[in-house]
Amino acid sequence: MLEIKNLHARIAEDGTEILNGIDLVVKPGEVHAIMGPNGSGKSTLSYVLSGKDDYEVTEGDILFNGESILELGPDERAAAGFFLAFQYPIEIPGVATMTFLKAAINAQRKARGESEITTPDFMRLVKETSAKLNISSDMLKRPLNVGFSGGEKKRNEIMQMALLQPKLCILDETDSGLDIDALKVVSEGVNALRSPDRAFIVITHYQRLLDHIVPDVVHVLSKGRIVKTGGPELALELEKNGYADFVDVAA
Amino acid sequence: MSAEPIRMKTPAEEGFPAVFDAAAAGLPGTPDIAAARRAAIALVRDEGLPHRRIEAYHYTDLRALVRSVPPLAIFAADATGAALTDAATVIGFTNGRLTKTPEALPAGVILQSFVEAASAGSITLPTPAGLADSVSSLNTAFASDGAMLYVAPAGDAAAVIELQSAVVGGGQAHLAHRVTVAAGAKLLLIDRTSGPADTDYLASGSLTLVVEDGAEVTLVRLQREGDKATRFDRLDISLGEGSKIALHSVSLGAKLWRFEIGLSITGDDAEAQLFGAGLLQGRQHGDTTLFVDHAALRGTSKETFKSVATDEAKAVFQGKILVRPGAQKTDGKMMANALLLSERAEFMTKPELEIFADDVACGHGATCGEIDENHLFYLMARGVPKPVAEQLLIAAFVEEVFDDVPDEALKAALAAEVDGWLAGRAAG
Ligand SMILES: Nc1ncnc2c1ncn2[C@@H]1O[C@H](COP(=O)(O)OP(=O)(O)OP(=O)(O)O)[C@@H](O)[C@H]1O
Ligand SMILES: [Mg+2]
């Protein structure tokens, strides 16, 4: 499904290299966890995959179902099935949550050559999906993320994911900021979406999330490179010993 | 006598007096009104049009911007349309004449036309003092009709009236409206102007709004003149004790427009909320010039003006708050925000505070920026294509201007006008 080949990327503005040759293959149905110290490039990888133009790919390629997506804009990647649940979802004052959700759903349907969703269908879909994630109708009435608590923003991300039904879901520290109950609700939301034709890249610092969303593969990212890959037990090991065994922390 | 350097007049500076001389005999009013008109045009005849050395016109040089002057528009059949909201009673003007008189007016409302009032000598026209008053001068000289409204209290619901001004064919059209909202009365007034595309015409309007003690007025303006038009507006508001005004103004049309607002707070405990949006594209030039005069105790004024400019358009905002001696506990806040959508679009702003009372809370601010890249990325990462994402964000920027409009249909109509402008822009 996703094939990242020797990916190098830098900050467009000042040329600082952040990703230094990432290789990663994600197959349909798999869940890959990416862990790694602060500043190792995890969010950058998620942005580069999503097409944020603050970053430039200087080498390597990203293939989605065999085709390079480097020339596609963020909207086209989303229409192709990419979804990024942001580490820090932003507030957009003045844009009503419902207006935004409808615009997003319809834009993706249009890109796939489908007709627009009817208003009753849309309302029903949002109502069902939001209920599962404990998102109140009051929150839906507010402008996008405005005044939402940290945890509410994260739940809103997962609601959008559930509404858009993407093929490749990238979750950037969705667990941070969630209370224990919300972590369960969100994990259930994610697990409900697991399917043989959908893949997940789950970026996290904590084993706790991986108890709920059990990964097939765990990677350790350090200084823009994957330095270790293993099974779920790798996360347990990291929880116990930290990154010292894999990462040259002193440098 | 000191020797004045001789300056060549521009065609427009020659044009206004020439049009006046040809039309004066046909303009309504008593000899006193005719004299006021002559005094007003004498200013243009003697001093020409304001230019950048006139402070009030520093960013809007009419000598350079007004190229030519068409004759007065000829009589035309009524070209006004349905109201923006079903709740409104329409009073329609076409080419500067009253062409639609409502069969019935809302309870408490009395209407007289400007022609009737001027012929009876029951109104006076303002006497402009200098080039800074050029919008008023031109309106005084040429005003050919308007609505004189008196609104008396009539229950809890506000009277809803829409003044429509349409231009057909071209020419010049000038209207003067006077609205008095009596103590305790409520009015929702819509002032809507439009005209043909691709036509070099000129229209002006002056609206004098007297809000008496305890009265409440919401004024919604929609300016949608044709793309080659010149539009001058003068809005004077005076607020009596405990009265309220809310302005929601949206300007979309005209190649050149200037919207002057003079708000005078004369009664204690009055409240004003003024919101305006100017959306400018191509080579449009839109100027909002605001003067708020706090002359009473505990007056509140909140001014929020938003400009969106793309292509090579220019947006101007000049705003001044004056707090007179003794106007204690005044709360005046003025904000000007601009969103520039292209590198060649410009925003020019001049905020001023002049405060002669010591116990006041006054402030002003201005921002000028582009669409936030992070906002754009967030929307696009959800599949929303760039033009649609930009539309959502621009609409979000403007939305505050009419968010509080009390009539839902009216609010939706304004939002639709903005969306139409945005869709037109996206389509190129
Ligand atoms: N747009 C940017 N401008 C400047 N520096 C950047 C930018 N994006 C990323 N960086 C830098 O690149 C490095 C990697 O950042 P990134 O956000 O990818 O780390 P991370 O692994 O997600 O960290 P965390 O665990 O703290 O979320 C950091 O040193 C960061 O400061
Ligand atoms: Mg991060």
Coordinates of C-alpha atoms in Angstrom, one line a residue, chain B residues 13-14 19 39 54 59 78 90 106 111 144 149 170 204 206 218 269 271 315 324 350 388 396:
Chain B
E13 CA -13.3 68.9 -12.1
E14 CA -14.6 70.7 -15.2
V19 CA -23.3 69.0 -15.4
A39 CA -22.6 76.9 -2.6
I54 CA -5.9 66.9 1.6
Y59 CA -5.0 57.5 0.1
D78 CA -38.6 51.2 -11.7
V90 CA -39.2 48.2 -0.1
P106 CA -44.9 49.3 8.7
L111 CA -42.6 58.5 4.5
S144 CA -32.5 64.5 -6.8
L149 CA -38.6 58.6 7.1
G170 CA -25.6 54.9 -16.7
S204 CA -23.8 58.9 -4.4
S206 CA -26.2 60.4 1.9
T218 CA -29.9 48.1 12.9
D269 CA -25.2 55.6 27.7
E271 CA -24.1 52.0 22.2
A315 CA -8.3 49.0 0.4
R324 CA -14.5 65.2 24.0
K350 CA -4.7 55.3 9.4
V388 CA -12.6 25.9 -1.8
A396 CA -14.7 33.0 7.9

